[in-house]
mmCIF file of C-alpha atoms in Angstrom:
data_model
loop_
_atom_site.group_PDB
_atom_site.id
_atom_site.type_symbol
_atom_site.label_atom_id
_atom_site.label_comp_id
_atom_site.label_asym_id
_atom_site.label_seq_id
_atom_site.Cartn_x
_atom_site.Cartn_y
_atom_site.Cartn_z
ATOM 1 C CA MET A 1 0.000 0.000 0.000
ATOM 2 C CA LYS A 2 1.308 3.468 -0.848
ATOM 3 C CA ASP A 3 2.448 5.822 1.872
ATOM 4 C CA ALA A 4 -0.402 8.340 2.003
ATOM 5 C CA SER A 5 1.859 11.119 3.293
ATOM 6 C CA VAL A 6 4.120 10.776 0.253
ATOM 7 C CA THR A 7 1.290 10.370 -2.230
ATOM 8 C CA ALA A 8 -0.342 13.546 -0.942
ATOM 9 C CA LYS A 9 2.729 15.531 -1.974
ATOM 10 C CA LEU A 10 2.553 14.477 -5.621
ATOM 11 C CA PRO A 11 1.477 17.162 -8.117
ATOM 12 C CA PRO A 12 -1.840 16.955 -9.984
ATOM 13 C CA ARG A 13 -1.842 15.435 -13.466
ATOM 14 C CA GLN A 14 -1.363 17.862 -16.336
ATOM 15 C CA LEU A 15 -2.005 17.861 -20.068
ATOM 16 C CA GLY A 16 0.673 17.452 -22.727
ATOM 17 C CA ARG A 17 4.163 18.044 -21.444
ATOM 18 C CA LYS A 18 2.660 18.885 -18.056
ATOM 19 C CA ARG A 19 1.019 15.494 -17.628
ATOM 20 C CA SER A 20 2.349 13.583 -14.656
ATOM 21 C CA SER A 21 3.248 9.922 -14.948
ATOM 22 C CA THR A 22 4.356 7.118 -12.691
ATOM 23 C CA ARG A 23 7.927 7.816 -13.772
ATOM 24 C CA ALA A 24 7.575 11.514 -12.969
ATOM 25 C CA GLU A 25 5.942 10.790 -9.610
ATOM 26 C CA LEU A 26 8.724 8.406 -8.603
ATOM 27 C CA SER A 27 11.282 10.996 -9.633
ATOM 28 C CA HIS A 28 9.532 13.588 -7.448
ATOM 29 C CA ILE A 29 9.659 11.273 -4.457
ATOM 30 C CA ALA A 30 13.337 10.590 -5.076
ATOM 31 C CA LEU A 31 14.124 14.282 -5.403
ATOM 32 C CA GLN A 32 12.516 14.991 -2.054
ATOM 33 C CA LEU A 33 14.592 12.272 -0.426
ATOM 34 C CA PHE A 34 17.800 13.444 -2.105
ATOM 35 C CA VAL A 35 17.235 16.972 -0.822
ATOM 36 C CA GLU A 36 16.330 15.823 2.695
ATOM 37 C CA ARG A 37 18.969 13.109 3.147
ATOM 38 C CA GLY A 38 21.571 13.785 0.480
ATOM 39 C CA PHE A 39 21.996 11.967 -2.811
ATOM 40 C CA GLU A 40 24.776 9.627 -1.675
ATOM 41 C CA GLN A 41 22.934 8.749 1.545
ATOM 42 C CA THR A 42 19.688 7.776 -0.214
ATOM 43 C CA THR A 43 19.323 4.272 -1.644
ATOM 44 C CA MET A 44 17.009 2.775 -4.222
ATOM 45 C CA ASP A 45 15.437 0.812 -1.354
ATOM 46 C CA ASP A 46 14.688 4.119 0.405
ATOM 47 C CA VAL A 47 12.939 5.461 -2.695
ATOM 48 C CA ALA A 48 10.972 2.264 -3.219
ATOM 49 C CA ALA A 49 9.846 2.254 0.403
ATOM 50 C CA ALA A 50 8.784 5.905 0.266
ATOM 51 C CA ALA A 51 6.818 5.242 -2.917
ATOM 52 C CA GLY A 52 5.181 2.142 -1.473
ATOM 53 C CA ILE A 53 6.437 -0.127 -4.251
ATOM 54 C CA GLY A 54 8.874 -3.008 -4.493
ATOM 55 C CA ARG A 55 12.528 -2.627 -5.392
ATOM 56 C CA ARG A 56 12.035 -4.606 -8.606
ATOM 57 C CA THR A 57 9.200 -2.338 -9.667
ATOM 58 C CA LEU A 58 11.352 0.747 -9.144
ATOM 59 C CA PHE A 59 14.137 -0.755 -11.247
ATOM 60 C CA ARG A 60 11.671 -1.321 -14.086
ATOM 61 C CA TYR A 61 11.212 2.437 -14.263
ATOM 62 C CA PHE A 62 14.770 3.517 -13.475
ATOM 63 C CA PRO A 63 17.799 1.259 -14.064
ATOM 64 C CA SER A 64 19.921 3.147 -11.518
ATOM 65 C CA LYS A 65 19.759 5.788 -8.817
ATOM 66 C CA ASN A 66 21.538 8.184 -11.167
ATOM 67 C CA ASP A 67 18.557 8.029 -13.522
ATOM 68 C CA LEU A 68 15.965 8.998 -10.915
ATOM 69 C CA PRO A 69 16.441 12.792 -11.068
ATOM 70 C CA TRP A 70 15.878 12.758 -14.837
ATOM 71 C CA GLY A 71 12.222 11.760 -14.566
ATOM 72 C CA ASP A 72 10.488 11.732 -17.968
ATOM 73 C CA PHE A 73 13.582 12.914 -19.861
ATOM 74 C CA ASP A 74 13.457 10.103 -22.437
ATOM 75 C CA ASP A 75 9.799 10.771 -23.210
ATOM 76 C CA LEU A 76 10.539 14.466 -23.576
ATOM 77 C CA LEU A 77 13.361 13.720 -26.007
ATOM 78 C CA THR A 78 10.969 11.621 -28.075
ATOM 79 C CA ALA A 79 8.484 14.494 -28.072
ATOM 80 C CA MET A 80 11.160 17.005 -29.124
ATOM 81 C CA ARG A 81 12.284 14.749 -31.984
ATOM 82 C CA ALA A 82 8.654 14.435 -33.124
ATOM 83 C CA HIS A 83 8.211 18.218 -32.864
ATOM 84 C CA LEU A 84 11.245 18.840 -35.062
ATOM 85 C CA ALA A 85 10.016 16.267 -37.584
ATOM 86 C CA ARG A 86 6.879 18.390 -38.082
ATOM 87 C CA VAL A 87 8.753 21.666 -38.618
ATOM 88 C CA PRO A 88 7.937 23.286 -42.002
ATOM 89 C CA ALA A 89 10.842 23.106 -44.436
ATOM 90 C CA ASP A 90 10.843 26.887 -44.851
ATOM 91 C CA GLN A 91 11.158 27.663 -41.126
ATOM 92 C CA PRO A 92 14.655 29.025 -40.398
ATOM 93 C CA LEU A 93 16.885 26.447 -38.751
ATOM 94 C CA VAL A 94 17.752 28.399 -35.611
ATOM 95 C CA ASP A 95 14.125 29.477 -35.132
ATOM 96 C CA ALA A 96 12.991 25.858 -35.370
ATOM 97 C CA LEU A 97 15.556 24.736 -32.816
ATOM 98 C CA ARG A 98 14.775 27.620 -30.489
ATOM 99 C CA GLU A 99 11.063 26.804 -30.516
ATOM 100 C CA ALA A 100 11.580 23.071 -29.979
ATOM 101 C CA ILE A 101 14.117 23.451 -27.175
ATOM 102 C CA ILE A 102 12.078 26.078 -25.351
ATOM 103 C CA GLU A 103 9.037 23.793 -25.466
ATOM 104 C CA PHE A 104 11.216 20.960 -24.176
ATOM 105 C CA ASN A 105 12.172 23.149 -21.206
ATOM 106 C CA ARG A 106 8.792 24.777 -20.546
ATOM 107 C CA ILE A 107 7.917 23.972 -16.939
ATOM 108 C CA PRO A 108 4.432 24.233 -15.382
ATOM 109 C CA THR A 109 4.233 26.315 -12.225
ATOM 110 C CA ASP A 110 3.700 23.400 -9.852
ATOM 111 C CA GLU A 111 6.684 21.574 -11.345
ATOM 112 C CA VAL A 112 9.150 24.445 -10.871
ATOM 113 C CA PRO A 113 10.251 23.527 -7.304
ATOM 114 C CA TYR A 114 10.969 19.954 -8.402
ATOM 115 C CA HIS A 115 12.809 21.137 -11.493
ATOM 116 C CA ARG A 116 14.970 23.480 -9.438
ATOM 117 C CA GLN A 117 15.850 20.585 -7.147
ATOM 118 C CA ARG A 118 16.517 18.369 -10.155
ATOM 119 C CA MET A 119 18.828 20.781 -11.944
ATOM 120 C CA THR A 120 20.661 21.758 -8.770
ATOM 121 C CA LEU A 121 21.454 18.096 -8.147
ATOM 122 C CA LEU A 122 22.409 17.389 -11.744
ATOM 123 C CA LEU A 123 24.757 20.347 -11.904
ATOM 124 C CA THR A 124 26.374 20.067 -8.472
ATOM 125 C CA VAL A 125 26.521 16.400 -7.393
ATOM 126 C CA PRO A 126 29.715 14.938 -8.921
ATOM 127 C CA THR A 127 28.235 11.473 -9.492
ATOM 128 C CA LEU A 128 25.221 12.922 -11.265
ATOM 129 C CA ALA A 129 27.302 15.405 -13.249
ATOM 130 C CA ALA A 130 29.354 12.522 -14.624
ATOM 131 C CA HIS A 131 26.243 10.521 -15.480
ATOM 132 C CA SER A 132 24.735 13.587 -17.148
ATOM 133 C CA THR A 133 27.233 13.356 -19.996
ATOM 134 C CA LEU A 134 25.306 10.330 -21.288
ATOM 135 C CA ARG A 135 21.981 12.138 -21.120
ATOM 136 C CA TYR A 136 23.380 15.283 -22.713
ATOM 137 C CA SER A 137 24.740 13.119 -25.523
ATOM 138 C CA ASP A 138 21.225 11.834 -26.222
ATOM 139 C CA TRP A 139 19.914 15.412 -26.200
ATOM 140 C CA ARG A 140 22.627 16.619 -28.563
ATOM 141 C CA ALA A 141 21.879 13.734 -30.920
ATOM 142 C CA VAL A 142 18.315 14.989 -31.446
ATOM 143 C CA ILE A 143 19.630 18.453 -32.349
ATOM 144 C CA ALA A 144 22.388 17.110 -34.578
ATOM 145 C CA GLU A 145 19.982 14.802 -36.426
ATOM 146 C CA PHE A 146 17.725 17.714 -37.284
ATOM 147 C CA VAL A 147 20.564 19.986 -38.402
ATOM 148 C CA ALA A 148 22.156 17.244 -40.482
ATOM 149 C CA ALA A 149 18.870 16.455 -42.224
ATOM 150 C CA ARG A 150 18.150 20.122 -42.885
ATOM 151 C CA ARG A 151 21.644 20.813 -44.248
ATOM 152 C CA GLY A 152 21.985 17.509 -46.082
ATOM 153 C CA VAL A 153 25.199 16.509 -44.328
ATOM 154 C CA ASP A 154 26.362 13.623 -42.173
ATOM 155 C CA ILE A 155 25.293 13.821 -38.532
ATOM 156 C CA LEU A 156 28.917 13.508 -37.420
ATOM 157 C CA SER A 157 30.114 16.387 -39.586
ATOM 158 C CA LEU A 158 31.226 19.610 -37.957
ATOM 159 C CA GLN A 159 28.168 21.777 -38.385
ATOM 160 C CA PRO A 160 25.523 19.523 -36.759
ATOM 161 C CA GLN A 161 27.852 18.661 -33.896
ATOM 162 C CA ALA A 162 28.917 22.267 -33.348
ATOM 163 C CA MET A 163 25.327 23.474 -33.267
ATOM 164 C CA ALA A 164 24.284 20.696 -30.876
ATOM 165 C CA TRP A 165 27.133 21.540 -28.499
ATOM 166 C CA ALA A 166 26.452 25.272 -28.798
ATOM 167 C CA PHE A 167 22.761 24.936 -27.948
ATOM 168 C CA LEU A 168 23.591 22.649 -25.031
ATOM 169 C CA GLY A 169 26.202 25.066 -23.706
ATOM 170 C CA VAL A 170 23.995 28.144 -23.754
ATOM 171 C CA SER A 171 21.101 26.125 -22.312
ATOM 172 C CA ILE A 172 23.198 25.067 -19.333
ATOM 173 C CA SER A 173 24.378 28.661 -18.909
ATOM 174 C CA ALA A 174 20.746 29.818 -18.803
ATOM 175 C CA TYR A 175 19.926 27.130 -16.262
ATOM 176 C CA GLU A 176 22.795 28.163 -14.004
ATOM 177 C CA ARG A 177 21.569 31.756 -14.102
ATOM 178 C CA TRP A 178 18.014 30.584 -13.354
ATOM 179 C CA LEU A 179 19.150 28.603 -10.321
ATOM 180 C CA ARG A 180 20.967 31.641 -8.926
ATOM 181 C CA ASP A 181 17.895 33.857 -9.095
ATOM 182 C CA ASP A 182 14.510 32.665 -7.817
ATOM 183 C CA ARG A 183 12.821 35.602 -9.536
ATOM 184 C CA SER A 184 14.155 34.822 -13.001
ATOM 185 C CA ASP A 185 12.096 33.221 -15.751
ATOM 186 C CA LEU A 186 13.658 30.157 -17.359
ATOM 187 C CA VAL A 187 12.006 30.583 -20.753
ATOM 188 C CA GLU A 188 13.125 34.222 -20.967
ATOM 189 C CA LEU A 189 16.685 33.269 -20.069
ATOM 190 C CA LEU A 190 16.741 30.483 -22.644
ATOM 191 C CA ASP A 191 15.292 32.759 -25.306
ATOM 192 C CA SER A 192 17.941 35.397 -24.596
ATOM 193 C CA ALA A 193 20.666 32.762 -24.692
ATOM 194 C CA TYR A 194 19.508 31.498 -28.090
ATOM 195 C CA ASP A 195 19.533 35.063 -29.431
ATOM 196 C CA MET A 196 23.301 34.907 -29.032
ATOM 197 C CA LEU A 197 23.435 31.994 -31.457
ATOM 198 C CA GLY A 198 21.238 33.574 -34.108
ATOM 199 C CA SER A 199 23.960 35.545 -35.874
ATOM 200 C CA SER A 200 26.568 32.822 -35.406
ATOM 201 C CA PHE A 201 24.450 30.304 -37.288
ATOM 202 C CA ASP A 202 22.811 32.718 -39.719
ATOM 203 C CA GLU A 203 21.565 30.547 -42.588
ATOM 204 C CA SER A 204 22.288 33.271 -45.143
ATOM 205 C CA ARG A 205 25.986 32.593 -44.629
ATOM 206 C CA HIS A 206 25.565 29.024 -45.818
ATOM 207 C CA ARG A 207 23.733 29.687 -49.077
#
């Protein structure tokens, strides 16, 4: 039986990107424990017990403790790839990427506290920072795939890889600024950061 005190803390279900899921709910529970006890001090057994599920069930959702803070990341990547696949061919490349990445990072109000906890952990806990390189690689791959297809080049060529790294870098910079200022707006910071890339990747230079 689920722990009623933990279940009561879970956010209401949302539509679209805001919809909660079992994976998201388990991630929320884990985040609370990581903040209260420390990441290294919290075990998968602790998370399973707090969620009122078995250890095996938890591992079906998350293969390791390092994956718990990421929540629905894989589903969001799938959604971003699908979004980019629907982009009109005449939409400027940087504009298309800006729109898709901002939607990927758009956070509902009741999710903001969890997301702040999540990103603080991912950017400051050494074990999680190391594991993040794998997740960031998956994220960059979605960007590089789109750029390569649009430019008609190999995904491993310089331009798709450079753009994927550039968008990741400015995104992380915006996140770090957001975490330092509770009054800041993440979408506004991301939008400003992507403005910096507009002239650098101006499509008119590649015609």
